[in-house]
Structure formats: C-alpha cells, structure tokens
Amino acid sequence: MSWWAAVVERQWKDNAVSAAAPVWSVDPRTGKPREEVALEATPEEVDQAVRAAWATRGTLADLSVRAVFLRAAADLLDASAEHVVEAADAETALGPVRLASELARTTAQLRAFAEAVEEGSFLDIRIDHADASRTPPWPDLRRVKIPLGVVAVYSASNFPLAFSVPGGDTASALAAGCPVVVKAHPDHPATSELCVSLLRRAAAQAGLPEDVVVLVHGFTAGVELVRHPLVSAAGFTGSVRGGRALFDAAAARPVPIPFHGELGSLNPVVVTAAAAEERGDQIGAALGASMTMGVGQFCTKPGFVLAPAGEAGDALLKALTAAVSDTDAGVMLDHRMRDAFVAGVTERAALPGVEAPVTPGAGGEHTVSGGFLTVPAALLTEEGAYDLLLEECFGPVTVVARYADDSEIGAVLSRLPGNLTATLQLSSAEAEGEGSGTQLLAELTQLAGRVLVDGWPTGVAVAPAQHHGGPYPATTSTSTSVGATAVERWLRPVTYQSTPQALLPPELRDDNPLGLPRRVNGILG
C-alpha cells in the first residue's frame, strides 16, 4: 500500500470512530493555541459543501454580475483591512506592514479580474461563417470558452491572503464563472473564516447565492475535495509531497480533472564572472535581502546561486555575509516548518566540502536565523548525495555553488529541476550582447516560467503579461496562477456548429449584444 493510500485509509477510520476534530488557531510566536475556530469537515460535510457550490454554478453566467461581485469582495476586504491584517498577523507572524501590502495586492487582483471579465477577451470568441467555396466546405462555426464547474482551491501557508481564501485561484475561478470550495490552510483558520465571510457577503450584495464560495477545514476535507465527482478542477499551492499526492489522486479519479499545483522551486541565480567583478558587492547585498525576505518563506526565494570562484566571487560573498548577518532572527509560519528548516540546513551543512560562512538554523526557541552555505560547483555535476543541495529548503537559506569556468555552470544547470523563476546577473557589457549572456539566458529559459536579468525574483507583479508557473516540480501544468491569463485554467472551449441564432449564447450571436471582442472570419474586432 502506498503512503498516500495508507494515510487516506487511516483518516477514514479515524473519522468513522471519532467526532470531528477541532480546528485551532495557533500563535506561531509562542506555539500556543489561541482559539478554537471550527471543526474539521467530515466526508459528508465536504459532500454538502460541494453540492451547495455546484447548485450555484448557473448564477455566475452573467459577466456583469461577476464583475460586480469581484469588486464588492475587494471593497469589503479593504473596508475590513484592520481586522484582516490583525487576524493574519496573529496566525502567521508575518507582520502588519507585509500583510497590509499583501491585502492591497489581493484586492487589486480581484479588481483586475473584474476588469478582465468586463473586457471579455478571455472568452477567446471565434466565429467562422459558412463558406461553401472552401474544400471541404466550412459550416458555420462559433467557438467560446465556458466554465468547467466547481473548483477546489487549496490555500497556501505563506500567503494567507493573496494565495488563500480571497487569493488568485479563488478570484480567477470566480472570474471564469466557477463556484469555489476552499480548503483552508491549518496555519490560518481564523483568517480564512473572516475572509470567506466577506466574500460571501459580497456575493449577497451582488445578488448571488453565498454558496458561490464555501470553506472547509481539515486533512480529510482536502482528500475528499479532489475526489468528489462534482469538483471539476483544483488549484493548489504548497509542498511537493502534498501537491503530488493530490495531483495523483486527481488523475486517478474515474473522471480525471485538471490539477493546477504550485509545488516547489529552487529559483536559481547565475552570476557571471564579469558581473561579480563589476558589482559583486551590490549583488551580494541584494541577494541577502531577497533570500531573507519574509524569513525566506517566499515561493520565489533565490535558493541556489552559481557564483564564480576567485576574488570577485569572494567579494560577493563578503557582502552577502554582511547582509545576512545584519538580519534579525525571525518567526516562521509554524513550528513544524521551523523544525523542518533546522533539520534541513543541518543535513546540508554536514555534507563534506560544504561550508557555512553564516550558519543558518535555530535562532531561539521559536525563531530561526538566516544564513547561507557554499560548495564547489564541481561536486554538483553528477548524481549523488549532493543532490540534496539542489532541492528547495523552505526558510532563510541559500546555497552558493562556486564555479571554476562556464562549463561548470552548464553542467550544474543541466541537473536542476523545473522552477518558477531563474535569474541572470550580467555585467553592463554582457547586457549589451557581449560574452555568454545570450547562451546563459537560453539555458535558464528551459528551467523556469519567469526569467529575470539583473533583478531579484521575490515579488510577483499582478500584471497581464505575468507568468507564475514553470516546469515540474514548480507547477503541474503550463498555466500561471498570477495575472489575467490565470482565468484560462478554469475554462474549456466549445464550438457550436450550424446553430440557429435564437439558440446561441449571447456571446456568439451576430448582433454581439454584450459588445465583446471577437475574431470573425479571422479578423479581430
């Protein structure tokens, strides 16, 4: 029996013989429970939640109502900002400043999707009129994208707002016209309850049933959601282990469903020798700020750096040492993550040839201190024990691999897994096309969904051209979870052939009553 099957069987047995377990809000600064928030959902309650959401799916058909709903949700979250930030800080220790910024991002995202719904190009409407002159003749064909159905959303630990109940998966699914059942993350259940109450109130204000958004808690709920026959797709942000288990469960259903999972990312950085020579101190200082931001708990944290051996690389490490040493110890999202971080860096630091100029690890009973490890890049060019250094370690640590020449850069890059981001630090001459910058950029493009030059990946702008995804294990699909095109995950195309005008959806009628952008006979208008 597989690990996942054994866990599922145990959960079913536990649920059958005992009452639903309480869900507690815990203070990560002390590790102590704060309050009992809810009860874990039983399989029967998950079924009720999904069916309640499923019953509302037709109410989201009107595009204008969807837009009103999304804006109302943003307005209510902004109006409750003080309470939302207070609740999130109490459960995550991320701090009011960071959380206020995250809330602003979350509400801006909701409004951006409202604009996308009103603009309508996400429907990708295409109309080809009948043409008997073609060989073979064309019938009248009209194509539009329609909602998949109920979407299961699995909240993230490290973004209690932007990637959780009111976050991008929820917002994009609602924009697509799909009701949502959110599985709350156990690290912030009270924040989740507060946010879902605001979303449901916004639905009522827009004239929609509140059950277009439903919240459930508990491990069993997560398992049951992905297996429920009325769930049509799922969005997940979390660990490789948990995400892969749910992905496999989604694929193993009698009717498999799309599973859009963000699982893990190393986010490699390549610093050329010329860049280190030109501005190694600046690169080292900026790297230190990026890798320790949010106690290293960003999914885009630069966790692996290829830097040159020699004096230029030494200067970079000196600046990185100073930057990391000046960073205070911090509280991670929960004590389980703290313990995993301490164990992870200890195991990595114990490898022969690995050094710790600034030792990462426990900073106190409830905190961790940031640091970084160094290793000769030559040790990473072949499979073996050092592969551990090519795996994400969640928390404020990065691994700096010192390369002797460009061949070692290529050899190491060829062994890296898929990533959300990859970064290239160039000299000013290389940025103008001199040297190996073009080749390195091409190599990094194969590894990631977003490639940066002379920047840092911590920070994901909510913009139409954004792509937040990447080759496995960064994500399980080619889609993005940030930006306007995130809505495409929850849609499927349908073509109507030779269908009378009176029977067509409004989006496809000749008079275009909704005024939507369409491509007619190949011409966009």
Short mmCIF file of C-alpha atoms in Angstrom, two decimals:
data_model
loop_
_atom_site.label_atom_id
_atom_site.label_comp_id
_atom_site.label_asym_id
_atom_site.label_seq_id
_atom_site.Cartn_x
_atom_site.Cartn_y
_atom_site.Cartn_z
CA MET A 1 0.00 0.00 0.00
CA SER A 2 1.34 3.46 -0.93
CA TRP A 3 1.99 6.18 1.64
CA TRP A 4 -0.95 8.20 0.33
CA ALA A 5 -3.37 5.25 0.34
CA ALA A 6 -2.37 4.39 3.90
CA VAL A 7 -2.94 7.96 5.07
CA VAL A 8 -6.35 8.11 3.39
CA GLU A 9 -7.40 4.79 4.93
CA ARG A 10 -6.28 5.93 8.37
CA GLN A 11 -8.18 9.19 8.03
CA TRP A 12 -11.34 7.37 7.01
CA LYS A 13 -11.06 5.02 10.00
CA ASP A 14 -10.35 7.86 12.41
CA ASN A 15 -13.31 9.81 11.09
CA ALA A 16 -15.61 6.83 11.37
CA VAL A 17 -14.90 6.22 15.05
CA SER A 18 -14.49 9.71 16.45
CA ALA A 19 -16.11 13.11 16.36
CA ALA A 20 -14.74 15.76 14.04
CA ALA A 21 -11.53 17.25 15.40
CA PRO A 22 -11.45 20.90 16.45
CA VAL A 23 -9.53 23.40 14.36
CA TRP A 24 -7.36 25.69 16.46
CA SER A 25 -5.79 29.00 15.64
CA VAL A 26 -2.17 28.88 16.87
CA ASP A 27 0.22 31.73 17.63
CA PRO A 28 3.49 30.91 15.79
CA ARG A 29 5.39 33.33 18.05
CA THR A 30 4.73 31.09 21.05
CA GLY A 31 3.41 27.83 19.61
CA LYS A 32 0.35 28.11 21.85
CA PRO A 33 -3.29 27.71 20.75
CA ARG A 34 -5.24 30.97 20.54
CA GLU A 35 -8.82 29.87 19.96
CA GLU A 36 -10.92 27.06 18.58
CA VAL A 37 -12.15 28.29 15.21
CA ALA A 38 -14.09 25.45 13.61
CA LEU A 39 -14.36 21.69 13.26
CA GLU A 40 -12.68 19.63 10.58
CA ALA A 41 -15.20 18.73 7.89
CA THR A 42 -16.34 15.13 7.67
CA PRO A 43 -16.72 13.46 4.26
CA GLU A 44 -20.46 14.06 4.49
CA GLU A 45 -19.91 17.76 5.17
CA VAL A 46 -17.50 18.04 2.27
CA ASP A 47 -20.15 16.48 0.06
CA GLN A 48 -22.70 19.01 1.30
CA ALA A 49 -20.29 21.88 0.67
CA VAL A 50 -19.52 20.78 -2.88
CA ARG A 51 -23.17 20.21 -3.70
CA ALA A 52 -24.07 23.63 -2.30
CA ALA A 53 -21.46 25.27 -4.51
CA TRP A 54 -22.46 23.18 -7.53
CA ALA A 55 -26.07 24.33 -7.18
CA THR A 56 -24.97 27.96 -7.72
CA ARG A 57 -22.98 27.48 -10.91
CA GLY A 58 -25.63 28.94 -13.24
CA THR A 59 -25.90 32.14 -11.22
CA LEU A 60 -22.43 33.25 -12.34
CA ALA A 61 -23.35 33.22 -16.04
CA ASP A 62 -23.86 36.99 -16.25
CA LEU A 63 -20.49 38.67 -16.84
CA SER A 64 -21.58 41.99 -15.37
CA VAL A 65 -22.72 40.31 -12.15
CA ARG A 66 -19.36 38.55 -11.85
CA ALA A 67 -17.58 41.89 -12.12
CA VAL A 68 -19.83 43.48 -9.51
CA PHE A 69 -19.17 40.55 -7.18
CA LEU A 70 -15.39 40.72 -7.54
CA ARG A 71 -15.32 44.47 -6.90
CA ALA A 72 -17.64 44.12 -3.92
CA ALA A 73 -15.29 41.50 -2.46
CA ALA A 74 -12.33 43.84 -2.91
CA ASP A 75 -14.22 46.73 -1.31
CA LEU A 76 -15.28 44.69 1.72
CA LEU A 77 -11.76 43.37 2.25
CA ASP A 78 -10.38 46.90 2.08
CA ALA A 79 -13.04 48.16 4.47
CA SER A 80 -12.11 45.39 6.93
CA ALA A 81 -8.36 45.80 6.44
CA GLU A 82 -7.57 46.44 10.09
CA HIS A 83 -9.32 43.26 11.23
CA VAL A 84 -8.00 41.12 8.37
CA VAL A 85 -4.39 42.19 8.95
CA GLU A 86 -4.71 41.72 12.70
CA ALA A 87 -6.11 38.21 12.29
CA ALA A 88 -3.48 37.21 9.74
CA ASP A 89 -0.59 38.56 11.79
CA ALA A 90 -1.76 36.70 14.89
CA GLU A 91 -1.67 33.42 12.97
CA THR A 92 1.37 33.89 10.71
CA ALA A 93 3.72 36.40 12.42
CA LEU A 94 4.31 37.98 9.01
CA GLY A 95 3.86 41.47 10.44
CA PRO A 96 1.32 44.24 9.78
CA VAL A 97 3.40 46.02 7.12
CA ARG A 98 3.88 42.91 4.99
CA LEU A 99 0.27 41.82 5.45
CA ALA A 100 -1.16 45.25 4.62
CA SER A 101 0.80 45.11 1.38
CA GLU A 102 -0.42 41.58 0.70
CA LEU A 103 -4.01 42.66 1.29
CA ALA A 104 -3.60 45.54 -1.15
CA ARG A 105 -2.25 43.10 -3.71
CA THR A 106 -5.19 40.77 -3.08
CA THR A 107 -7.85 43.43 -3.57
CA ALA A 108 -6.05 44.82 -6.63
CA GLN A 109 -6.08 41.31 -8.05
CA LEU A 110 -9.84 40.98 -7.51
CA ARG A 111 -10.42 44.29 -9.29
CA ALA A 112 -8.10 43.29 -12.13
CA PHE A 113 -10.15 40.18 -12.73
CA ALA A 114 -13.33 42.26 -12.67
CA GLU A 115 -11.84 44.36 -15.47
CA ALA A 116 -10.85 41.23 -17.38
CA VAL A 117 -14.39 39.88 -17.10
CA GLU A 118 -15.88 43.10 -18.46
CA GLU A 119 -13.35 43.28 -21.29
CA GLY A 120 -14.15 39.69 -22.29
CA SER A 121 -11.16 38.66 -24.39
CA PHE A 122 -10.53 35.71 -22.04
CA LEU A 123 -13.52 34.02 -23.68
CA ASP A 124 -11.46 33.79 -26.90
CA ILE A 125 -14.55 34.08 -29.12
CA ARG A 126 -14.02 32.97 -32.71
CA ILE A 127 -16.66 32.94 -35.42
CA ASP A 128 -16.18 31.45 -38.88
CA HIS A 129 -19.18 31.94 -41.17
CA ALA A 130 -20.25 29.19 -43.52
CA ASP A 131 -18.17 29.17 -46.70
CA ALA A 132 -19.18 26.75 -49.46
CA SER A 133 -16.24 27.80 -51.63
CA ARG A 134 -13.71 26.07 -49.37
CA THR A 135 -12.58 22.48 -49.89
CA PRO A 136 -14.11 20.86 -48.00
CA PRO A 137 -16.86 23.44 -47.35
CA TRP A 138 -16.98 25.16 -43.97
CA PRO A 139 -20.16 25.08 -41.91
CA ASP A 140 -20.96 27.99 -39.59
CA LEU A 141 -18.65 27.52 -36.56
CA ARG A 142 -18.70 29.57 -33.36
CA ARG A 143 -16.26 28.96 -30.51
CA VAL A 144 -16.29 30.27 -26.94
CA LYS A 145 -14.81 29.21 -23.62
CA ILE A 146 -17.16 28.12 -20.84
CA PRO A 147 -16.65 27.47 -17.09
CA LEU A 148 -15.53 24.00 -16.05
CA GLY A 149 -17.69 23.84 -12.91
CA VAL A 150 -16.86 23.72 -9.21
CA VAL A 151 -13.19 24.48 -8.46
CA ALA A 152 -11.43 23.21 -5.33
CA VAL A 153 -8.86 25.69 -4.02
CA TYR A 154 -6.16 24.64 -1.55
CA SER A 155 -4.86 27.62 0.43
CA ALA A 156 -1.15 28.36 0.82
CA SER A 157 0.63 28.68 4.16
CA ASN A 158 2.93 31.59 3.28
CA PHE A 159 0.36 33.94 1.74
CA PRO A 160 -2.74 33.92 4.00
CA LEU A 161 -4.50 36.40 1.68
CA ALA A 162 -3.03 36.55 -1.84
CA PHE A 163 -2.80 32.76 -2.28
CA SER A 164 -5.52 31.66 0.11
CA VAL A 165 -9.27 32.19 0.54
CA PRO A 166 -9.57 35.53 -1.34
CA GLY A 167 -6.46 34.92 -3.44
CA GLY A 168 -5.64 34.36 -7.07
CA ASP A 169 -7.05 30.86 -7.51
CA THR A 170 -10.38 31.89 -5.99
CA ALA A 171 -10.54 35.20 -7.84
CA SER A 172 -9.67 33.70 -11.22
CA ALA A 173 -12.11 30.81 -10.79
CA LEU A 174 -14.95 33.18 -9.91
CA ALA A 175 -13.98 35.38 -12.87
CA ALA A 176 -14.29 32.31 -15.08
CA GLY A 177 -17.79 31.70 -13.72
CA CYS A 178 -16.87 28.77 -11.48
CA PRO A 179 -18.12 28.38 -7.89
CA VAL A 180 -15.32 27.66 -5.40
CA VAL A 181 -14.85 25.39 -2.41
CA VAL A 182 -11.75 26.45 -0.49
CA LYS A 183 -9.83 24.11 1.75
CA ALA A 184 -8.44 26.38 4.48
CA HIS A 185 -4.79 26.09 5.46
CA PRO A 186 -4.38 24.94 9.07
CA ASP A 187 -1.91 27.74 9.78
CA HIS A 188 -4.52 30.50 9.44
CA PRO A 189 -8.05 29.17 10.04
CA ALA A 190 -9.41 32.30 11.74
CA THR A 191 -8.17 34.50 8.89
CA SER A 192 -9.79 32.09 6.45
CA GLU A 193 -13.13 32.25 8.25
CA LEU A 194 -13.02 36.06 8.30
CA CYS A 195 -12.16 36.28 4.61
CA VAL A 196 -14.78 33.78 3.47
CA SER A 197 -17.43 35.67 5.41
CA LEU A 198 -16.50 38.82 3.49
CA LEU A 199 -16.59 37.02 0.15
CA ARG A 200 -19.98 35.52 0.92
CA ARG A 201 -21.29 38.93 1.96
CA ALA A 202 -20.01 40.35 -1.33
CA ALA A 203 -21.85 37.62 -3.21
CA ALA A 204 -25.09 38.56 -1.47
CA GLN A 205 -24.53 42.24 -2.32
CA ALA A 206 -24.15 41.27 -5.98
CA GLY A 207 -27.39 39.30 -5.89
CA LEU A 208 -25.64 35.92 -5.92
CA PRO A 209 -26.07 32.94 -3.57
CA GLU A 210 -23.50 33.00 -0.78
CA ASP A 211 -22.56 29.42 -1.61
CA VAL A 212 -20.63 30.50 -4.71
CA VAL A 213 -17.79 30.42 -2.15
CA VAL A 214 -17.68 27.74 0.55
CA LEU A 215 -14.96 26.97 3.09
CA VAL A 216 -13.97 23.63 4.62
CA HIS A 217 -11.24 22.66 7.09
CA GLY A 218 -9.14 19.57 7.70
CA PHE A 219 -6.92 16.97 6.05
CA THR A 220 -9.82 14.70 5.22
CA ALA A 221 -11.58 17.60 3.55
CA GLY A 222 -8.62 18.07 1.24
CA VAL A 223 -8.66 14.42 0.23
CA GLU A 224 -12.41 14.33 -0.29
CA LEU A 225 -12.47 17.53 -2.32
CA VAL A 226 -10.15 16.30 -5.04
CA ARG A 227 -12.08 13.02 -5.28
CA HIS A 228 -15.59 14.49 -5.31
CA PRO A 229 -17.36 13.80 -8.63
CA LEU A 230 -18.85 17.31 -8.79
CA VAL A 231 -15.44 19.02 -8.48
CA SER A 232 -14.21 19.83 -11.98
CA ALA A 233 -10.73 21.26 -11.31
CA ALA A 234 -8.36 22.10 -8.48
CA GLY A 235 -5.77 24.76 -7.65
CA PHE A 236 -3.05 24.07 -5.08
CA THR A 237 -0.09 25.92 -3.60
CA GLY A 238 2.11 24.01 -1.19
CA SER A 239 4.71 21.28 -0.82
CA VAL A 240 5.91 18.85 -3.46
CA ARG A 241 4.89 15.87 -1.36
CA GLY A 242 1.34 17.02 -0.59
CA GLY A 243 0.74 18.53 -4.02
CA ARG A 244 1.97 15.47 -5.87
CA ALA A 245 -0.29 13.22 -3.77
CA LEU A 246 -3.33 15.33 -4.64
CA PHE A 247 -2.24 15.57 -8.28
CA ASP A 248 -2.05 11.77 -8.48
CA ALA A 249 -5.46 11.48 -6.81
CA ALA A 250 -6.95 13.90 -9.36
CA ALA A 251 -5.51 11.85 -12.21
CA ALA A 252 -6.65 8.55 -10.69
CA ARG A 253 -10.34 9.52 -10.49
CA PRO A 254 -12.79 7.65 -12.75
CA VAL A 255 -13.08 11.03 -14.49
CA PRO A 256 -9.70 12.78 -14.12
CA ILE A 257 -9.71 16.54 -13.57
CA PRO A 258 -7.17 19.31 -14.18
CA PHE A 259 -4.95 19.90 -11.16
CA HIS A 260 -3.02 23.15 -11.25
CA GLY A 261 -0.46 22.80 -8.48
CA GLU A 262 2.44 25.01 -7.44
CA LEU A 263 4.72 22.63 -5.56
CA GLY A 264 8.25 23.94 -5.05
CA SER A 265 11.03 25.97 -6.60
CA LEU A 266 14.76 26.48 -6.12
CA ASN A 267 14.81 29.71 -8.21
CA PRO A 268 18.42 29.53 -9.39
CA VAL A 269 20.60 32.60 -9.90
CA VAL A 270 23.63 32.71 -12.19
CA VAL A 271 26.17 35.46 -11.53
CA THR A 272 28.69 35.78 -14.35
CA ALA A 273 32.34 36.38 -13.55
CA ALA A 274 32.16 39.77 -15.25
CA ALA A 275 29.11 40.78 -13.20
CA ALA A 276 30.82 39.76 -9.96
CA GLU A 277 33.91 41.73 -10.97
CA GLU A 278 31.86 44.82 -11.83
CA ARG A 279 29.40 44.92 -8.91
CA GLY A 280 29.83 41.86 -6.71
CA ASP A 281 29.24 43.83 -3.52
CA GLN A 282 25.88 45.12 -4.81
CA ILE A 283 24.82 41.65 -5.95
CA GLY A 284 25.76 40.10 -2.60
CA ALA A 285 23.83 42.69 -0.59
CA ALA A 286 20.73 42.41 -2.79
CA LEU A 287 20.87 38.61 -2.67
CA GLY A 288 20.94 38.72 1.12
CA ALA A 289 17.86 40.95 1.20
CA SER A 290 15.98 38.76 -1.27
CA MET A 291 16.72 35.38 0.33
CA THR A 292 15.80 36.53 3.86
CA MET A 293 12.68 38.48 2.87
CA GLY A 294 9.70 37.18 4.84
CA VAL A 295 12.04 34.83 6.76
CA GLY A 296 12.82 33.10 3.47
CA GLN A 297 9.24 31.91 3.07
CA PHE A 298 8.57 33.22 -0.43
CA CYS A 299 7.98 30.65 -3.16
CA THR A 300 10.33 32.76 -5.32
CA LYS A 301 13.19 32.93 -2.82
CA PRO A 302 16.55 32.56 -4.60
CA GLY A 303 17.62 29.27 -3.03
CA PHE A 304 20.56 28.40 -5.26
CA VAL A 305 23.28 30.64 -6.68
CA LEU A 306 26.08 29.93 -9.12
CA ALA A 307 28.87 32.42 -8.38
CA PRO A 308 32.47 32.45 -9.62
CA ALA A 309 35.41 31.20 -7.63
CA GLY A 310 38.22 33.69 -7.09
CA GLU A 311 38.47 37.24 -5.78
CA ALA A 312 35.35 38.62 -7.50
CA GLY A 313 33.24 35.84 -6.04
CA ASP A 314 34.87 36.34 -2.64
CA ALA A 315 33.81 40.00 -2.67
CA LEU A 316 30.24 38.95 -3.43
CA LEU A 317 30.26 36.51 -0.50
CA LYS A 318 31.67 39.17 1.79
CA ALA A 319 28.76 41.47 1.00
CA LEU A 320 26.30 38.57 1.34
CA THR A 321 27.80 37.72 4.73
CA ALA A 322 27.33 41.27 5.95
CA ALA A 323 23.75 41.47 4.69
CA VAL A 324 22.66 38.16 6.21
CA SER A 325 24.50 38.79 9.49
CA ASP A 326 22.56 42.05 9.89
CA THR A 327 19.22 40.25 9.54
CA ASP A 328 17.35 39.57 12.78
CA ALA A 329 16.12 36.12 13.69
CA GLY A 330 12.51 35.61 12.63
CA VAL A 331 9.43 33.53 13.35
CA MET A 332 8.38 31.05 10.69
CA LEU A 333 4.76 30.29 9.86
CA ASP A 334 4.57 27.40 12.28
CA HIS A 335 6.83 25.27 14.46
CA ARG A 336 6.63 22.30 12.11
CA MET A 337 8.19 24.41 9.35
CA ARG A 338 10.74 25.77 11.80
CA ASP A 339 11.81 22.25 12.78
CA ALA A 340 11.97 21.17 9.13
CA PHE A 341 14.16 24.17 8.30
CA VAL A 342 16.58 23.48 11.15
CA ALA A 343 16.82 19.80 10.21
CA GLY A 344 17.20 20.63 6.52
CA VAL A 345 20.08 23.07 6.90
CA THR A 346 21.81 20.80 9.41
CA GLU A 347 21.73 17.89 6.97
CA ARG A 348 23.02 20.05 4.11
CA ALA A 349 25.79 21.64 6.17
CA ALA A 350 27.06 18.19 7.20
CA LEU A 351 27.95 17.22 3.62
CA PRO A 352 31.75 17.07 3.02
CA GLY A 353 33.02 20.18 1.29
CA VAL A 354 30.03 22.31 2.32
CA GLU A 355 30.86 25.39 4.39
CA ALA A 356 28.62 27.83 6.26
CA PRO A 357 30.06 31.39 6.28
CA VAL A 358 26.87 32.37 8.14
CA THR A 359 25.33 29.38 9.84
CA PRO A 360 21.55 29.11 9.36
CA GLY A 361 19.42 27.37 11.95
CA ALA A 362 17.60 27.88 15.22
CA GLY A 363 17.69 31.45 16.45
CA GLY A 364 15.81 30.73 19.64
CA GLU A 365 13.01 28.57 20.96
CA HIS A 366 10.53 29.96 18.44
CA THR A 367 12.75 31.63 15.83
CA VAL A 368 15.27 30.86 13.10
CA SER A 369 18.34 32.74 11.93
CA GLY A 370 19.21 33.16 8.28
CA GLY A 371 22.45 32.03 6.68
CA PHE A 372 23.99 30.52 3.58
CA LEU A 373 26.08 27.55 2.54
CA THR A 374 28.86 27.32 -0.02
CA VAL A 375 30.03 24.34 -2.06
CA PRO A 376 32.34 23.81 -5.05
CA ALA A 377 30.13 23.57 -8.14
CA ALA A 378 32.16 20.57 -9.35
CA LEU A 379 30.56 18.46 -6.59
CA LEU A 380 27.11 19.07 -8.07
CA THR A 381 27.73 17.97 -11.64
CA GLU A 382 26.96 14.29 -11.05
CA GLU A 383 24.17 12.46 -9.23
CA GLY A 384 24.82 11.66 -5.60
CA ALA A 385 24.49 12.88 -2.01
CA TYR A 386 24.94 16.50 -3.08
CA ASP A 387 21.61 16.39 -4.92
CA LEU A 388 20.14 17.50 -1.60
CA LEU A 389 21.61 20.94 -2.29
CA LEU A 390 19.52 21.11 -5.47
CA GLU A 391 16.27 20.74 -3.54
CA GLU A 392 14.30 23.62 -2.03
CA CYS A 393 14.83 24.29 1.67
CA PHE A 394 11.95 26.45 2.88
CA GLY A 395 13.28 29.26 5.04
CA PRO A 396 16.07 31.88 5.11
CA VAL A 397 18.92 29.96 3.48
CA THR A 398 20.55 29.80 0.08
CA VAL A 399 23.28 27.62 -1.39
CA VAL A 400 26.13 29.32 -3.26
CA ALA A 401 27.95 26.99 -5.66
CA ARG A 402 31.38 28.34 -6.68
CA TYR A 403 32.19 27.52 -10.31
CA ALA A 404 35.63 27.49 -11.92
CA ASP A 405 34.51 28.17 -15.51
CA ASP A 406 31.45 28.37 -17.77
CA SER A 407 31.46 24.62 -18.41
CA GLU A 408 30.66 24.02 -14.74
CA ILE A 409 27.75 26.45 -14.98
CA GLY A 410 26.25 24.47 -17.84
CA ALA A 411 26.87 21.13 -16.14
CA VAL A 412 25.07 22.22 -12.97
CA LEU A 413 22.18 23.92 -14.78
CA SER A 414 21.56 20.72 -16.74
CA ARG A 415 20.83 18.95 -13.46
CA LEU A 416 18.39 21.45 -11.98
CA PRO A 417 14.64 20.70 -11.75
CA GLY A 418 11.94 23.00 -13.11
CA ASN A 419 11.48 26.34 -11.37
CA LEU A 420 9.16 29.29 -11.06
CA THR A 421 11.99 31.73 -11.75
CA ALA A 422 15.58 31.85 -12.93
CA THR A 423 17.80 34.92 -12.65
CA LEU A 424 20.85 36.06 -14.57
CA GLN A 425 23.19 38.72 -13.20
CA LEU A 426 25.25 40.28 -16.01
CA SER A 427 27.87 42.97 -16.41
CA SER A 428 26.95 46.11 -18.35
CA ALA A 429 28.90 44.86 -21.38
CA GLU A 430 27.20 41.46 -21.26
CA ALA A 431 23.83 43.19 -21.08
CA GLU A 432 24.69 44.80 -24.43
CA GLY A 433 25.22 41.40 -26.02
CA GLU A 434 28.88 40.70 -25.34
CA GLY A 435 30.07 37.43 -23.80
CA SER A 436 27.94 34.41 -22.92
CA GLY A 437 24.82 36.21 -21.71
CA THR A 438 22.66 35.11 -24.64
CA GLN A 439 23.60 31.45 -24.20
CA LEU A 440 23.05 31.54 -20.44
CA LEU A 441 19.67 33.21 -20.89
CA ALA A 442 18.65 30.42 -23.28
CA GLU A 443 19.71 27.77 -20.77
CA LEU A 444 17.77 29.42 -17.96
CA THR A 445 14.69 29.78 -20.17
CA GLN A 446 14.44 25.99 -20.29
CA LEU A 447 14.29 25.85 -16.49
CA ALA A 448 11.69 28.42 -15.48
CA GLY A 449 8.46 30.22 -16.24
CA ARG A 450 9.87 33.68 -15.46
CA VAL A 451 13.42 34.67 -16.35
CA LEU A 452 14.95 37.80 -14.80
CA VAL A 453 18.02 39.76 -15.81
CA ASP A 454 19.75 41.93 -13.19
CA GLY A 455 16.83 41.70 -10.79
CA TRP A 456 15.56 39.52 -7.95
CA PRO A 457 12.59 37.14 -8.08
CA THR A 458 10.94 37.88 -4.72
CA GLY A 459 7.98 39.91 -5.87
CA VAL A 460 5.43 38.80 -8.46
CA ALA A 461 3.64 41.69 -10.14
CA VAL A 462 -0.06 41.13 -10.83
CA ALA A 463 0.09 42.14 -14.47
CA PRO A 464 -1.43 40.85 -17.73
CA ALA A 465 1.94 39.59 -19.01
CA GLN A 466 2.91 37.86 -15.76
CA HIS A 467 3.59 34.14 -15.65
CA HIS A 468 3.83 32.43 -12.27
CA GLY A 469 4.48 28.80 -13.08
CA GLY A 470 7.17 26.63 -14.56
CA PRO A 471 8.30 23.12 -15.47
CA TYR A 472 7.62 20.39 -12.91
CA PRO A 473 8.01 20.40 -9.93
CA ALA A 474 7.46 24.16 -9.91
CA THR A 475 3.95 23.51 -11.23
CA THR A 476 1.95 20.56 -12.52
CA SER A 477 0.65 22.43 -15.57
CA THR A 478 1.84 25.05 -18.04
CA SER A 479 -0.58 27.68 -16.70
CA THR A 480 0.00 30.69 -14.48
CA SER A 481 -1.59 31.38 -11.10
CA VAL A 482 -0.89 35.13 -11.30
CA GLY A 483 -2.04 37.58 -13.94
CA ALA A 484 -5.07 37.82 -16.19
CA THR A 485 -4.40 34.56 -18.03
CA ALA A 486 -4.81 32.60 -14.76
CA VAL A 487 -8.52 32.52 -15.61
CA GLU A 488 -7.80 30.15 -18.51
CA ARG A 489 -7.23 27.28 -16.06
CA TRP A 490 -10.94 27.09 -15.28
CA LEU A 491 -12.36 27.24 -18.81
CA ARG A 492 -12.84 24.84 -21.71
CA PRO A 493 -13.66 25.65 -25.34
CA VAL A 494 -16.93 24.69 -27.00
CA THR A 495 -17.78 25.12 -30.68
CA TYR A 496 -21.36 25.46 -31.91
CA GLN A 497 -21.89 24.32 -35.50
CA SER A 498 -24.75 25.48 -37.71
CA THR A 499 -26.70 26.60 -34.66
CA PRO A 500 -29.70 28.96 -35.13
CA GLN A 501 -29.21 32.49 -33.78
CA ALA A 502 -32.03 32.14 -31.27
CA LEU A 503 -30.31 29.17 -29.62
CA LEU A 504 -26.80 30.59 -29.43
CA PRO A 505 -25.32 32.04 -26.25
CA PRO A 506 -25.38 35.87 -26.37
CA GLU A 507 -21.60 35.94 -26.77
CA LEU A 508 -21.86 34.22 -30.16
CA ARG A 509 -24.84 35.94 -31.76
CA ASP A 510 -24.29 38.11 -34.81
CA ASP A 511 -25.55 41.26 -33.10
CA ASN A 512 -22.99 40.80 -30.27
CA PRO A 513 -25.31 42.22 -27.58
CA LEU A 514 -22.58 42.16 -24.95
CA GLY A 515 -20.09 44.06 -27.11
CA LEU A 516 -17.33 41.50 -26.57
CA PRO A 517 -14.11 41.32 -28.60
CA ARG A 518 -14.35 38.55 -31.20
CA ARG A 519 -12.37 37.18 -34.12
CA VAL A 520 -14.81 36.90 -37.05
CA ASN A 521 -13.62 35.16 -40.21
CA GLY A 522 -10.09 35.57 -38.91
CA ILE A 523 -10.37 39.31 -38.25
CA LEU A 524 -10.23 40.61 -34.67
CA GLY A 525 -12.91 43.18 -33.97
#
